[in-house]
Amino acid sequence: DAKTTQPNSMESNEEEPVHLPCNHSTISGTDYIHWYRQLPSQGPEYVIHGLTSNVNNRMASLAIAEDRKSSTLILHRATLRDAAVYYCILRAYNQGGKLIFGQGTELSVKP
Amino acid sequence: DTEVTQTPKHLVMGMTNKKSLKCEQHMGHRAMYWYKQKAKKPPELMFVYSYEKLSINESVPSRFSPECPNSSLLNLHLHALQPEDSALYLCASSQLLETGRTGNTIYFGEGSWLTVV
């Protein structure tokens, strides 16, 4: 299974931008990069995904390196409700499209 | 409606009991998943169903028995579990995967908290 590496934890201040990094040096050309987050006592929630180009949606932005070996999830203005574990996941079609979670980054947001 | 509904939310069972976890979605998704999550750990994939047929079994012990009676429902039958099987069990669904298309969003339920005593 394709692997991702994320910092175990990060801290942010409320209303400031947050950049969550992810390394995926073994990514193949057809792997999509997915980000999910899991709030306490809830199931994982989709955040964003991309293949090669940077992506924006109402929740976040995803910046993908040109060589695709790393990516960064950007929360433009962190709120207290963004405190969660953020998972960067490579989804490979040749593995049945399995979503295999790595260890994730636990984000804490300070008021 | 982008909801995956799981019941029960909490279940306590003895090691000799037989119980079932249920999952339902009405998004027309033809791929459904079971994940297991221990405290402070990421979710681990257990099973994947495509078109109501089991397509992936991640070497899960036979005391866990999945069933997909129709395109909206997914069950996980539990029998002779061990205390170490206590965990959060997550159900998820997505549009059916096609070769080269792994950008589909997977929608997760809130999970069923299982305690084996």
Coordinates of C-alpha atoms in Angstrom, one line a residue:
Chain A
D1 CA 0.0 0.0 0.0
A2 CA 1.2 3.5 -0.8
K3 CA 2.5 5.3 2.2
T4 CA 2.1 8.8 3.5
T5 CA 4.1 10.6 6.3
Q6 CA 2.6 13.3 8.4
P7 CA 3.6 15.1 11.6
N8 CA 2.0 13.5 14.6
S9 CA 0.6 16.8 15.9
M10 CA 0.4 20.5 15.1
E11 CA -0.9 23.6 16.9
S12 CA -2.6 26.6 15.5
N13 CA -4.1 29.8 16.7
E14 CA -7.7 30.6 15.9
E15 CA -8.3 32.6 12.8
E16 CA -4.8 32.0 11.5
P17 CA -4.0 29.9 8.4
V18 CA -2.8 26.3 8.9
H19 CA -0.6 24.4 6.6
L20 CA -0.7 20.6 7.2
P21 CA 2.1 18.8 5.3
C22 CA 2.1 15.3 3.9
N23 CA 4.9 13.4 2.2
H24 CA 4.2 10.6 -0.3
S25 CA 7.4 9.9 -2.1
T26 CA 6.2 6.5 -3.4
I27 CA 3.1 7.9 -5.1
S28 CA 2.3 6.4 -8.5
G29 CA 0.9 8.3 -11.5
T30 CA -2.7 7.2 -10.9
D31 CA -2.9 7.6 -7.2
Y32 CA -5.3 10.4 -6.0
I33 CA -4.4 12.3 -2.9
H34 CA -7.3 12.5 -0.4
W35 CA -7.6 14.3 2.8
Y36 CA -10.1 13.3 5.5
R37 CA -10.5 14.6 9.0
Q38 CA -12.0 13.0 12.1
L39 CA -13.5 15.1 14.8
P40 CA -13.7 13.6 18.3
S41 CA -16.2 10.9 18.6
Q42 CA -17.3 11.1 15.0
G43 CA -16.6 9.2 11.7
P44 CA -14.1 10.5 9.3
E45 CA -15.2 13.4 7.0
Y46 CA -14.1 14.1 3.5
V47 CA -12.1 17.4 3.1
I48 CA -10.6 17.5 -0.3
H49 CA -8.8 15.5 -3.0
G50 CA -6.7 16.0 -6.0
L51 CA -4.5 14.4 -8.6
T52 CA -2.0 16.9 -10.1
S53 CA -3.4 20.4 -9.9
N54 CA -4.0 22.5 -6.8
V55 CA -7.6 22.3 -5.6
N56 CA -9.9 24.6 -3.7
N57 CA -13.3 24.0 -2.0
R58 CA -15.3 25.6 0.7
M59 CA -13.4 23.8 3.4
A60 CA -9.8 24.0 2.4
S61 CA -7.2 24.2 -0.4
L62 CA -4.9 21.4 -1.5
A63 CA -1.4 22.3 -2.8
I64 CA 0.3 19.5 -4.7
A65 CA 4.0 19.6 -5.4
E66 CA 5.0 19.5 -9.1
D67 CA 6.7 16.1 -8.6
R68 CA 3.6 14.9 -6.6
K69 CA 5.8 13.6 -3.8
S70 CA 4.3 15.9 -1.3
S71 CA 1.2 17.9 -0.7
T72 CA -0.1 20.5 1.8
L73 CA -3.6 20.9 3.1
I74 CA -4.4 24.6 3.8
L75 CA -7.1 25.8 6.2
H76 CA -7.3 29.5 5.5
R77 CA -8.7 30.6 8.9
A78 CA -8.7 27.9 11.6
T79 CA -11.6 27.8 13.9
L80 CA -12.0 25.8 17.2
R81 CA -14.2 23.4 15.2
D82 CA -11.3 22.5 13.0
A83 CA -9.6 20.7 15.9
A84 CA -9.4 17.2 14.6
V85 CA -7.1 14.4 13.3
Y86 CA -6.3 15.1 9.6
Y87 CA -5.5 12.1 7.4
C88 CA -3.6 12.3 4.1
I89 CA -4.4 9.2 2.1
L90 CA -3.3 7.9 -1.3
R91 CA -6.0 6.0 -3.1
A92 CA -4.9 3.6 -5.7
Y93 CA -7.2 2.1 -8.3
N94 CA -5.0 -1.0 -8.7
Q95 CA -5.7 -1.8 -5.1
G96 CA -9.5 -1.7 -5.5
G97 CA -9.5 1.9 -4.6
K98 CA -9.0 1.1 -1.0
L99 CA -8.8 4.1 1.4
I100 CA -5.9 3.2 3.7
F101 CA -5.4 5.6 6.6
G102 CA -2.0 6.6 7.8
Q103 CA -1.3 7.9 11.3
G104 CA -2.6 11.4 10.7
T105 CA -1.9 14.8 12.2
E106 CA -3.7 15.8 15.3
L107 CA -4.5 19.5 15.0
S108 CA -5.2 21.6 18.1
V109 CA -6.5 25.1 17.7
K110 CA -6.0 27.7 20.5
P111 CA -8.4 30.6 21.0
Chain B
D1 CA -28.9 13.2 1.5
T2 CA -25.2 12.3 2.1
E3 CA -25.8 10.3 5.2
V4 CA -24.6 6.9 6.2
T5 CA -26.6 5.6 9.2
Q6 CA -25.3 3.1 11.6
T7 CA -27.1 1.2 14.4
P8 CA -26.8 0.7 17.2
K9 CA -24.5 3.6 18.3
H10 CA -23.4 1.6 21.4
L11 CA -23.3 -2.2 21.9
V12 CA -22.1 -4.2 24.8
M13 CA -21.9 -8.0 24.3
G14 CA -20.5 -11.0 26.0
M15 CA -18.0 -13.3 24.4
T16 CA -20.6 -16.0 23.7
N17 CA -23.2 -13.6 22.3
K18 CA -24.3 -13.2 18.6
K19 CA -25.0 -9.7 17.6
S20 CA -25.1 -7.6 14.4
L21 CA -24.2 -4.1 13.4
K22 CA -26.3 -2.4 10.7
C23 CA -25.5 0.2 8.1
E24 CA -27.8 2.0 5.7
Q25 CA -27.3 4.5 2.9
H26 CA -29.7 6.0 0.3
M27 CA -27.2 7.7 -2.0
G28 CA -27.3 5.0 -4.6
H29 CA -23.7 4.0 -3.8
R30 CA -22.8 0.5 -4.9
A31 CA -19.5 0.3 -2.9
M32 CA -19.8 -0.2 0.9
Y33 CA -17.0 -0.6 3.5
W34 CA -16.5 -1.7 7.1
Y35 CA -13.6 -0.2 9.1
K36 CA -12.4 -0.9 12.6
Q37 CA -10.9 1.8 14.8
K38 CA -9.2 1.3 18.1
A39 CA -8.7 4.3 20.5
K40 CA -6.1 6.8 19.3
K41 CA -5.4 4.8 16.1
P42 CA -6.4 5.3 12.5
P43 CA -9.3 3.3 11.0
E44 CA -8.3 -0.1 9.5
L45 CA -10.1 -1.4 6.5
M46 CA -11.9 -4.8 7.1
F47 CA -14.2 -5.4 4.1
V48 CA -15.3 -3.9 0.8
Y49 CA -18.5 -4.7 -1.1
S50 CA -19.0 -3.9 -4.7
Y51 CA -22.4 -4.5 -6.3
E52 CA -23.5 -6.4 -3.1
K53 CA -20.6 -8.8 -3.6
L54 CA -17.6 -9.1 -1.2
S55 CA -14.6 -7.8 -3.2
I56 CA -12.0 -7.2 -0.4
N57 CA -11.5 -9.1 2.9
E58 CA -8.4 -7.8 4.7
S59 CA -7.7 -11.1 6.4
V60 CA -10.4 -10.5 9.0
P61 CA -11.1 -13.3 11.5
S62 CA -14.2 -15.4 10.7
R63 CA -15.9 -14.3 13.9
F64 CA -16.7 -11.2 11.9
S65 CA -19.1 -12.0 9.1
P66 CA -20.2 -9.3 6.7
E67 CA -23.4 -9.4 4.7
C68 CA -24.9 -7.1 2.0
P69 CA -28.6 -8.0 1.6
N70 CA -29.2 -5.2 -0.9
S71 CA -27.6 -2.1 -2.4
S72 CA -28.6 0.1 0.6
L73 CA -27.8 -2.2 3.5
L74 CA -24.6 -3.6 5.0
N75 CA -24.5 -5.8 8.1
L76 CA -21.6 -7.0 10.2
H77 CA -22.5 -10.2 12.2
L78 CA -20.5 -10.7 15.3
H79 CA -20.0 -14.1 17.1
A80 CA -17.6 -15.3 19.7
L81 CA -15.7 -12.0 19.9
Q82 CA -12.8 -11.3 22.2
P83 CA -12.3 -8.3 24.5
E84 CA -9.6 -7.0 22.1
D85 CA -12.3 -6.7 19.4
S86 CA -13.8 -3.8 21.4
A87 CA -13.5 -0.8 19.1
L88 CA -15.4 1.7 17.0
Y89 CA -16.8 0.1 13.9
L90 CA -17.3 2.4 10.9
C91 CA -19.4 1.9 7.9
A92 CA -18.8 3.8 4.7
S93 CA -20.1 4.0 1.1
S94 CA -19.1 5.5 -2.2
Q95 CA -19.9 5.4 -5.9
L96 CA -18.6 2.3 -7.5
L97 CA -15.0 2.4 -8.3
E98 CA -13.9 2.2 -11.9
T99 CA -10.4 1.7 -13.1
G100 CA -8.5 4.9 -12.9
R101 CA -11.2 6.7 -11.0
T102 CA -10.3 6.9 -7.4
G103 CA -11.4 10.4 -6.9
N104 CA -14.7 9.4 -5.5
T105 CA -15.6 10.6 -2.1
I106 CA -16.2 8.0 0.6
Y107 CA -18.9 8.9 3.1
F108 CA -18.6 7.6 6.6
G109 CA -21.2 6.9 9.3
E110 CA -20.8 8.0 12.9
G111 CA -19.8 4.5 13.9
S112 CA -20.9 1.8 16.4
W113 CA -19.0 1.6 19.6
L114 CA -18.6 -2.0 20.5
T115 CA -17.6 -3.3 23.9
V116 CA -16.9 -7.0 24.4
V117 CA -17.0 -8.2 28.0

